[in-house]
mmCIF file of C-alpha atoms and ligand atoms in Angstrom:
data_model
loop_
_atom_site.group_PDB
_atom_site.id
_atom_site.type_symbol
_atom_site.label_atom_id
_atom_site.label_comp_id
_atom_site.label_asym_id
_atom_site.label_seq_id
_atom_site.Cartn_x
_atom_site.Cartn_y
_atom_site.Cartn_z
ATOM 1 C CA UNK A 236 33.848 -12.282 -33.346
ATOM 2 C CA UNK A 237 36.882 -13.434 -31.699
ATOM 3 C CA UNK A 238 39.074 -12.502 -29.100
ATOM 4 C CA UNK A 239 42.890 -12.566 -28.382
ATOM 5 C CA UNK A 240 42.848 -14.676 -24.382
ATOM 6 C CA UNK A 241 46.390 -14.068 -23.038
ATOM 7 C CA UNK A 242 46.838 -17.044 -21.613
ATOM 8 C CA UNK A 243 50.170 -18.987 -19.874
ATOM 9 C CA UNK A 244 51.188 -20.637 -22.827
ATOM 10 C CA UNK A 245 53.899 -18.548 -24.932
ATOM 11 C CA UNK A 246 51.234 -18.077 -28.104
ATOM 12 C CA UNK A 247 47.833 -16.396 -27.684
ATOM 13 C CA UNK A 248 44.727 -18.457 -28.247
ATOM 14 C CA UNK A 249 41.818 -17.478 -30.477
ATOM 15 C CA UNK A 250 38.560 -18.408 -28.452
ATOM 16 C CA UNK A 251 35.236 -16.667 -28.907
ATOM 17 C CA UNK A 252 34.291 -14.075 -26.366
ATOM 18 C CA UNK A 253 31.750 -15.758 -23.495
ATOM 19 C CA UNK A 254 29.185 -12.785 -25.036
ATOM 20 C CA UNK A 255 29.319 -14.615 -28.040
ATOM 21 C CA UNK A 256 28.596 -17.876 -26.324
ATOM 22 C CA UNK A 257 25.553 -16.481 -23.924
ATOM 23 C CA UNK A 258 24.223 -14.992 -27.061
ATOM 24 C CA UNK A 259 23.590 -17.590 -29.055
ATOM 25 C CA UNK A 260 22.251 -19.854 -26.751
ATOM 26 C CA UNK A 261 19.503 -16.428 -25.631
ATOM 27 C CA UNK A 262 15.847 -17.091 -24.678
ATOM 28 C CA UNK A 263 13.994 -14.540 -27.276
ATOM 29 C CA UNK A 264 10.681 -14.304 -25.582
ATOM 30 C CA UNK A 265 10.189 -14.635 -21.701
ATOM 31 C CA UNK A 266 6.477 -15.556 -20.167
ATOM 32 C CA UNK A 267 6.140 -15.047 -17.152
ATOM 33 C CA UNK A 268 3.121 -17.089 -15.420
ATOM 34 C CA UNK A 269 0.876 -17.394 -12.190
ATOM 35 C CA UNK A 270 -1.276 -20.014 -11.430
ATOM 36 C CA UNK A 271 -4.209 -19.405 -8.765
ATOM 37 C CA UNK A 272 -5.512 -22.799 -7.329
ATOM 38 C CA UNK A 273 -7.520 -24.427 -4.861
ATOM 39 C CA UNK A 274 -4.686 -24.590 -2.123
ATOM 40 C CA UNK A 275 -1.365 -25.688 -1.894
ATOM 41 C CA UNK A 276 0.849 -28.655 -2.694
ATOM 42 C CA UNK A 277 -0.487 -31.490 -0.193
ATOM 43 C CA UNK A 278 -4.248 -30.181 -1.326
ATOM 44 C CA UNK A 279 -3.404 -32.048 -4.553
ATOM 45 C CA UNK A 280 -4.472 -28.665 -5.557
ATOM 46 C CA UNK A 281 -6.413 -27.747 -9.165
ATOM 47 C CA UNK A 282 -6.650 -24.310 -11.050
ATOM 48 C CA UNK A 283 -8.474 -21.812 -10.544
ATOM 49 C CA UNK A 284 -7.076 -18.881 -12.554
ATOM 50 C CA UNK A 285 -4.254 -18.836 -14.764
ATOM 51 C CA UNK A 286 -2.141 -15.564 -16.540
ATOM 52 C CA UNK A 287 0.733 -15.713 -18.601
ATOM 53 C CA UNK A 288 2.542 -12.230 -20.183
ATOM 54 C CA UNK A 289 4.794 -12.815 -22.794
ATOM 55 C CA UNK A 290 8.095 -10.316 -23.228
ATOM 56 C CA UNK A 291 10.302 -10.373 -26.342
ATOM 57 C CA UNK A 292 13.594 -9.948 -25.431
ATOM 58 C CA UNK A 293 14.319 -6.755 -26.709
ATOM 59 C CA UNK A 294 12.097 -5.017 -24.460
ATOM 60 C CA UNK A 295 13.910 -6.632 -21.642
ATOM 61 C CA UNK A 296 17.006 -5.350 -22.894
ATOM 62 C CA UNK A 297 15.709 -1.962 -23.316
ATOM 63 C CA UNK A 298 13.218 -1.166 -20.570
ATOM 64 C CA UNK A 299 10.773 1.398 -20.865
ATOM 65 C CA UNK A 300 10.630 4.392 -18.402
ATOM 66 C CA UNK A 301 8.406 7.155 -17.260
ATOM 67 C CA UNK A 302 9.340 11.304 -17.004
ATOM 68 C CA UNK A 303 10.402 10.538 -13.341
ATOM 69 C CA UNK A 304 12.951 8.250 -14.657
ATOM 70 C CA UNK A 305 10.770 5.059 -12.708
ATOM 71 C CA UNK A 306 10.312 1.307 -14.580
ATOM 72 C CA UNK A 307 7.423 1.288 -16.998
ATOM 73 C CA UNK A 308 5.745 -2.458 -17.767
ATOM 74 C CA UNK A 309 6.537 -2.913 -21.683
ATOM 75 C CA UNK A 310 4.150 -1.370 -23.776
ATOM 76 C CA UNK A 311 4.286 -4.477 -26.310
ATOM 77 C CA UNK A 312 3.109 -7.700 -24.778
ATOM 78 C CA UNK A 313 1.175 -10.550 -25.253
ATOM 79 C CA UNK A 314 -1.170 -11.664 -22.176
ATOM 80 C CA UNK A 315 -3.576 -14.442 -21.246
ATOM 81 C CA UNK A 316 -5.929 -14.387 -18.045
ATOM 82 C CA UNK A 317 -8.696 -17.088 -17.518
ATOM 83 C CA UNK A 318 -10.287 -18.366 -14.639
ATOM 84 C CA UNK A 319 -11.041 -22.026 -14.457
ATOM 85 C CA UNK A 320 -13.774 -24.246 -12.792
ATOM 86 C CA UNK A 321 -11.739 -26.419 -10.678
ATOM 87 C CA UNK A 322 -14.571 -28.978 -9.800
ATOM 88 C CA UNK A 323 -13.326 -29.536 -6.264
ATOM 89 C CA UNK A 324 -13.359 -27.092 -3.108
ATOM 90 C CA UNK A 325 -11.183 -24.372 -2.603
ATOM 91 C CA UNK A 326 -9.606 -24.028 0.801
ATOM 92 C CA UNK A 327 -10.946 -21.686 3.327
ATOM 93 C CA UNK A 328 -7.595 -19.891 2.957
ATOM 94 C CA UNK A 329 -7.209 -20.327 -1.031
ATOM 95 C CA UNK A 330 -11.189 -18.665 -1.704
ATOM 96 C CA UNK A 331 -9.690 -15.931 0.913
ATOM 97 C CA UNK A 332 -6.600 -14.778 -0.531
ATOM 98 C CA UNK A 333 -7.739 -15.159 -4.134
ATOM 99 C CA UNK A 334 -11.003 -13.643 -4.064
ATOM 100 C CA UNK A 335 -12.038 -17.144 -6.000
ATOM 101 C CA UNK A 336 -14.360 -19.538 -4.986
ATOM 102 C CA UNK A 337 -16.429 -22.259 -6.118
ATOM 103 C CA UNK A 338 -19.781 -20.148 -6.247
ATOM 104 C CA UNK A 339 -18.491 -17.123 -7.992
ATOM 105 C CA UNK A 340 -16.747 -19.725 -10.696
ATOM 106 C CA UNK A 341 -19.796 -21.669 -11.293
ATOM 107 C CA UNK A 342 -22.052 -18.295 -10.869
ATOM 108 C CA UNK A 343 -20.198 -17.140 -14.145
ATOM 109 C CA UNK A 344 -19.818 -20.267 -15.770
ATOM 110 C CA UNK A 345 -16.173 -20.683 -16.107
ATOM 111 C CA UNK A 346 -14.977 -24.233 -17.977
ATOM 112 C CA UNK A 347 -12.834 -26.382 -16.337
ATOM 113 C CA UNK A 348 -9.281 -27.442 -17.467
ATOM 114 C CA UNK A 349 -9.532 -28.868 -20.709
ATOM 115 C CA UNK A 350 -8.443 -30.033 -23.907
ATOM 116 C CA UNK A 351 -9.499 -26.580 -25.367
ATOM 117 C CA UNK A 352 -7.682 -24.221 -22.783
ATOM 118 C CA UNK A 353 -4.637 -26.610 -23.999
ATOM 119 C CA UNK A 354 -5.148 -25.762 -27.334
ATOM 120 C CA UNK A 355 -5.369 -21.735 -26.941
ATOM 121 C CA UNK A 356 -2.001 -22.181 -24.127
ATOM 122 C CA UNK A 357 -0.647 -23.816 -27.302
ATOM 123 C CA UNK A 358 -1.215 -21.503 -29.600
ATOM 124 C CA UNK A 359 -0.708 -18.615 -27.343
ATOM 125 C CA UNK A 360 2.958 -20.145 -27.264
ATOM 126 C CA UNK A 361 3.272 -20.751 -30.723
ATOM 127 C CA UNK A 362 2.991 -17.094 -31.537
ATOM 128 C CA UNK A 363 6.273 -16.103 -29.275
ATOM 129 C CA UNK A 364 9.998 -16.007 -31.097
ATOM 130 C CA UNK A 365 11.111 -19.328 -30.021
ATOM 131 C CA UNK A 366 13.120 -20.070 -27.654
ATOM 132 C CA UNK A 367 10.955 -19.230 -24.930
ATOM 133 C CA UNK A 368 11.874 -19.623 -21.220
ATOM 134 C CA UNK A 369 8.538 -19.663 -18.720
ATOM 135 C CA UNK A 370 9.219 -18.144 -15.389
ATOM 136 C CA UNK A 371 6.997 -18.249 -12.536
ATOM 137 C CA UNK A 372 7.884 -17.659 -8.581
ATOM 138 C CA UNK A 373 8.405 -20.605 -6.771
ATOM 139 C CA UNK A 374 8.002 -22.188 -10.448
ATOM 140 C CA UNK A 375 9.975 -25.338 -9.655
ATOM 141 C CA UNK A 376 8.076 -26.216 -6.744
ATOM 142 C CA UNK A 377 4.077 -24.697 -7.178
ATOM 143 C CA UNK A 378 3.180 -23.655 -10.602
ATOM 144 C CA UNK A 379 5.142 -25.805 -13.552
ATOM 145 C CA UNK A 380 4.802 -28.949 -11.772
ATOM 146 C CA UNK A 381 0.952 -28.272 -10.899
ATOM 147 C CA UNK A 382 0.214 -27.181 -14.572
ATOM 148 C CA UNK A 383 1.984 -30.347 -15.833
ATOM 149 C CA UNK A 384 -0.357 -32.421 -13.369
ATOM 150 C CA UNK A 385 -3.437 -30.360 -14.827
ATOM 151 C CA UNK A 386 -2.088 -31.229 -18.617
ATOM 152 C CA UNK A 387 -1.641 -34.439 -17.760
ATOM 153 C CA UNK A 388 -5.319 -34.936 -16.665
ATOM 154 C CA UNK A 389 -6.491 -34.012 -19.416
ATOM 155 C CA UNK A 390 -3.714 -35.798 -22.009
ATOM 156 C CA UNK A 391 -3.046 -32.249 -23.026
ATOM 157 C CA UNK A 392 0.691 -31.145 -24.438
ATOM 158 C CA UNK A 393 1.480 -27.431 -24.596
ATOM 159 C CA UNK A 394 3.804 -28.457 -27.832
ATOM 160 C CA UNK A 395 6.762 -26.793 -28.040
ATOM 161 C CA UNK A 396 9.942 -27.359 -26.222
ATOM 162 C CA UNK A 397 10.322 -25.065 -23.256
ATOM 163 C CA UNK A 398 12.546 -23.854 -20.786
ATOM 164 C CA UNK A 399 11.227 -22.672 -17.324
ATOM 165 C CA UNK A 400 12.974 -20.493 -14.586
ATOM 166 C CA UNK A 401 12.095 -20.323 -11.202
ATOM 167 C CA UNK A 402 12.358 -16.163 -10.029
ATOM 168 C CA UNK A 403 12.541 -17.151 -6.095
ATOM 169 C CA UNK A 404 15.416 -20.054 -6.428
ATOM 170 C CA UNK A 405 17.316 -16.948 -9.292
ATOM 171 C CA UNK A 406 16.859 -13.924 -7.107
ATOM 172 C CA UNK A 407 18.126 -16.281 -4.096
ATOM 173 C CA UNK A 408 20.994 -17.752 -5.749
ATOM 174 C CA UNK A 409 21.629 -14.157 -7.244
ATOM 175 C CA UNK A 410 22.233 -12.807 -3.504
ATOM 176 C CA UNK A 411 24.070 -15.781 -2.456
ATOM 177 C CA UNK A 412 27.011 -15.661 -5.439
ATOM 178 C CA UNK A 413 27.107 -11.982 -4.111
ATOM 179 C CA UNK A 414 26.943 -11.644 -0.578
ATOM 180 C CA UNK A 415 28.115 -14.436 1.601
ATOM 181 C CA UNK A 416 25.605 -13.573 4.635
ATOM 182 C CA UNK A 417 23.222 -15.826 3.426
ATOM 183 C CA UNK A 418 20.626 -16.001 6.950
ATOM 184 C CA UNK A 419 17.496 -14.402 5.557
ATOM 185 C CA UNK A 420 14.231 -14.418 7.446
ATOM 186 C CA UNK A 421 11.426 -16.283 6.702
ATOM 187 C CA UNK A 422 9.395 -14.206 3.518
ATOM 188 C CA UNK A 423 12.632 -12.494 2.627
ATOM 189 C CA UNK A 424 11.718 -13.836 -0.821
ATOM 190 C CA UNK A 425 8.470 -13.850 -1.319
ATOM 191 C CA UNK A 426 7.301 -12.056 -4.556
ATOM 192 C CA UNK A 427 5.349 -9.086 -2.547
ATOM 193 C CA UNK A 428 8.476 -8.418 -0.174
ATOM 194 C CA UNK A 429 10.845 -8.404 -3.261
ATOM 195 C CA UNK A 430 8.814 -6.326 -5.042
ATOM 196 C CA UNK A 431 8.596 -3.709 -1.560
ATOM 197 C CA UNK A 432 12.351 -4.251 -1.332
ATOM 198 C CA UNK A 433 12.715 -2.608 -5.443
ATOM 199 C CA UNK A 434 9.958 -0.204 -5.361
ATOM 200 C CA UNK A 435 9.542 0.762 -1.981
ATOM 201 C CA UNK A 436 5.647 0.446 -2.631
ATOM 202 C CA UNK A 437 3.049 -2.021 -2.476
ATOM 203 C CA UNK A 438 2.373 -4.746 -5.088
ATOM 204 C CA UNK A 439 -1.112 -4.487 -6.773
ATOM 205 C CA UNK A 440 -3.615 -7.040 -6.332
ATOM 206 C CA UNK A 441 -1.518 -9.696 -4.923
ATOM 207 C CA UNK A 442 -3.134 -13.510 -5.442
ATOM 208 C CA UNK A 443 -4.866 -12.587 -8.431
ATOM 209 C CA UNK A 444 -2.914 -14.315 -11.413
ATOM 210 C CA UNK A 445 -2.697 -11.269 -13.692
ATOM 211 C CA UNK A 446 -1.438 -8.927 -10.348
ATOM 212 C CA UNK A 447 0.847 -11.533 -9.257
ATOM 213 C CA UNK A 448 2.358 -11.603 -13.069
ATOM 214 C CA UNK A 449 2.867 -8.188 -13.223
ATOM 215 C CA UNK A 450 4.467 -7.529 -10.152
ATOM 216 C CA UNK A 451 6.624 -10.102 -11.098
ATOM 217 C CA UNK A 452 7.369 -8.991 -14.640
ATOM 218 C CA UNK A 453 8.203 -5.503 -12.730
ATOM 219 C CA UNK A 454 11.051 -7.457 -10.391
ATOM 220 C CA UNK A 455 12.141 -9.122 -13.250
ATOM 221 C CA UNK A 456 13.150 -5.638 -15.506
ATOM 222 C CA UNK A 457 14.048 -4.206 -12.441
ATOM 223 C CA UNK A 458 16.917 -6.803 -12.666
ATOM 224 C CA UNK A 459 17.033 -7.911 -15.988
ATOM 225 C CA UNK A 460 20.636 -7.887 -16.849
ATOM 226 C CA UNK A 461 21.056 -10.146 -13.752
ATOM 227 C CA UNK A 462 18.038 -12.534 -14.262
ATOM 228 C CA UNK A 463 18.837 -12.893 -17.967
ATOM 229 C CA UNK A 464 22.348 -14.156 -17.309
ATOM 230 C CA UNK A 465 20.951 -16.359 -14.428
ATOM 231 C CA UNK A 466 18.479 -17.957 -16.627
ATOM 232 C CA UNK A 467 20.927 -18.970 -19.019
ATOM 233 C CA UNK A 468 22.677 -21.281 -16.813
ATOM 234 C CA UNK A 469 20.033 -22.040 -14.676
ATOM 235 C CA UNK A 470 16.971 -22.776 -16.207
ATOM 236 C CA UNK A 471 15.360 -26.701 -16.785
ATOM 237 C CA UNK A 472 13.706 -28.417 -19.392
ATOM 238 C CA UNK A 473 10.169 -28.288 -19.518
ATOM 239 C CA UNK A 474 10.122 -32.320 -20.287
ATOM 240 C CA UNK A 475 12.211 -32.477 -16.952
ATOM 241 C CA UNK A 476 9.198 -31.067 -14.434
ATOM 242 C CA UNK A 477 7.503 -34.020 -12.754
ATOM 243 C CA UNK A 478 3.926 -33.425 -12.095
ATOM 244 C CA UNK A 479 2.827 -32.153 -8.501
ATOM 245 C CA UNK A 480 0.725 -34.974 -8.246
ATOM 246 C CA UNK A 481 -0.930 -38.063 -10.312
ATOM 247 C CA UNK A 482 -4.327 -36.815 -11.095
ATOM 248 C CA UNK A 483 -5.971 -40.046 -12.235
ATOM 249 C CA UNK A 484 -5.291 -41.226 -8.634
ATOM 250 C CA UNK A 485 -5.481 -37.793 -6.880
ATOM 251 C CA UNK A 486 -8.268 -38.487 -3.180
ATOM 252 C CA UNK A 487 -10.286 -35.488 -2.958
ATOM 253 C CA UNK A 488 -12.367 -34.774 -6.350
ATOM 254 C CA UNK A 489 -15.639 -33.834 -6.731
ATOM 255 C CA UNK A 490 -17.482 -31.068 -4.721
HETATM 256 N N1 LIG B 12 -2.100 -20.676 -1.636
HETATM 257 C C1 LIG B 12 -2.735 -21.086 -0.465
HETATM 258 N N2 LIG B 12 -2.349 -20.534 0.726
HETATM 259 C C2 LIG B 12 -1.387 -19.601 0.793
HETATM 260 C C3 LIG B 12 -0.747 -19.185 -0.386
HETATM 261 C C4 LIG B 12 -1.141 -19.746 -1.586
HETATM 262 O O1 LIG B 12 -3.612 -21.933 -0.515
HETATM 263 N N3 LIG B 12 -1.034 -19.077 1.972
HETATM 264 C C5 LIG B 12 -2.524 -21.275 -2.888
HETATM 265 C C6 LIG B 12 -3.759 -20.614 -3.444
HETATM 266 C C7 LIG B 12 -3.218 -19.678 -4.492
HETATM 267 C C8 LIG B 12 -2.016 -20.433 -4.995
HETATM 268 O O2 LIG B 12 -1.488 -21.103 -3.856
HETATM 269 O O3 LIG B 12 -4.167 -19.481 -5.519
HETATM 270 C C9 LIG B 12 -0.965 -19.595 -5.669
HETATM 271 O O4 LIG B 12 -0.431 -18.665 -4.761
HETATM 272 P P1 LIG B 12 0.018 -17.203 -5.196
HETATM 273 O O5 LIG B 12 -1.176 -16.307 -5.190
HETATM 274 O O6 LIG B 12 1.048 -16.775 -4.216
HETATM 275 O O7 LIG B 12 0.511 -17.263 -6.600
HETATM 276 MG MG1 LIG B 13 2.102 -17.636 -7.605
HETATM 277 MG MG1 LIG B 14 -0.730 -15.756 -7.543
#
């Protein structure tokens, strides 16, 4: 379709409507992703648990609700959860928040990272209407660039080309194109205090991956018209990520 743009010139110009544009150019299928690892960034940290939930687009678009008129997670979705021996300690504070540590992982006999988890990530993938944008919370700076160091160690390629979104840098530069008081305090957007701030209850099972998704995927549909348009203009390349660290010369392996 086109559209008639009144413009200054004396004849009308035939462009196509910026709908048209955003359209075409649409993610069909968002995962959303949480990583649970040994500790943080300067930890040179490895994973311990990992959940993706993949949405098609048109459940975005048309969000399920409940009698009461409250958000309902999409009934149709795809969804991963494993837990992964990460062959080096957890922090103190990572074992605590997460529930995860090295004894219950090895009690249970989890696998560590490798070439086969790659191959069912891969496949998992493979089965979403392409393209796919991955979006994780603090994405950018925690989870892509820590699973790219993880695929990396093992030579392992998730295949297909991929965008990724980071929720905390979108919901930020959301309020910041709207409001121009942009002094928030420290946690303002942290996924469980965004999630309090929409629901006005408690996120489940924070720090477990699979909680941590969903209470994500629930901020996400709570502003999905907004995040969709953001993630159109904002997203990066998957190929772009650098990884968090360079595991073949990474200190502190080995428990
Ligand atoms: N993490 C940590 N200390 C914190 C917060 C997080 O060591 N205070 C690490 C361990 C978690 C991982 O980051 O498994 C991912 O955090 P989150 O549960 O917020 O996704
Ligand atoms: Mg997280
Ligand atoms: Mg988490």
């Amino acid at each position: 379709p086109q559209r008639l743009q009144a413009g200054a010139s004396a004849s009308p110009v035939l462009v196509p409507a910026p709908s048209v544009i955003k359209m075409a150019q649409a993610f069909q299928t968002y995962i959303f992703l949480d990583l649970e690892a040994t500790g943080l960034n300067n930890d040179h940290p490895k994973v311990t648990e990992i959940c993706l939930i993949a949405v098609n687009l048109h459940s975005l678009q048309n969000p399920e609700k409940d009698e009461a008129g409250d958000l309902l997670p999409p009934r149709v979705l795809d969804k991963i959860c494993l837990c992964v021996d990460p062959l080096i300690p957890l922090t103190p504070n990572a074992a605590q928040i997460t529930g995860l540590s090295n004894e219950n992982l090895s009690n249970n006999r989890k696998q560590s990272f490798s070439s086969s988890l790659v191959g069912l990530l891969r496949g998992f993938l493979e089965r979403q209407v392409q393209p796919v944008c991955l979006v994780a919370h603090n994405g950018f700076f925690y989870d892509f660039p820590l699973l790219k160091a993880e695929l990396q160690h093992v030579q392992g390629d998730i295949g297909v080309s991929l965008a990724c979104l980071d929720s905390f840098q979108a919901l930020r530069g959301m309020d910041k194109a709207q409001t121009s008081s942009v002094i928030k305090s420290k946690g303002y957007y942290t996924l469980s205090e965004v999630y309090r701030r929409c629901f006005r209850k408690e996120p489940q099972q924070s720090h477990y991956a699979e909680g941590d998704v969903l209470t994500l995927l629930m901020i996400f549909l709570h502003k999905a018209p907004d995040f969709l348009h953001w993630a159109s203009n904002h997203c990066r390349s998957w190929e772009d990520i650098e990884p968090m660290y360079n595991p073949q010369t990474s200190g502190k392996r080995k428990i």
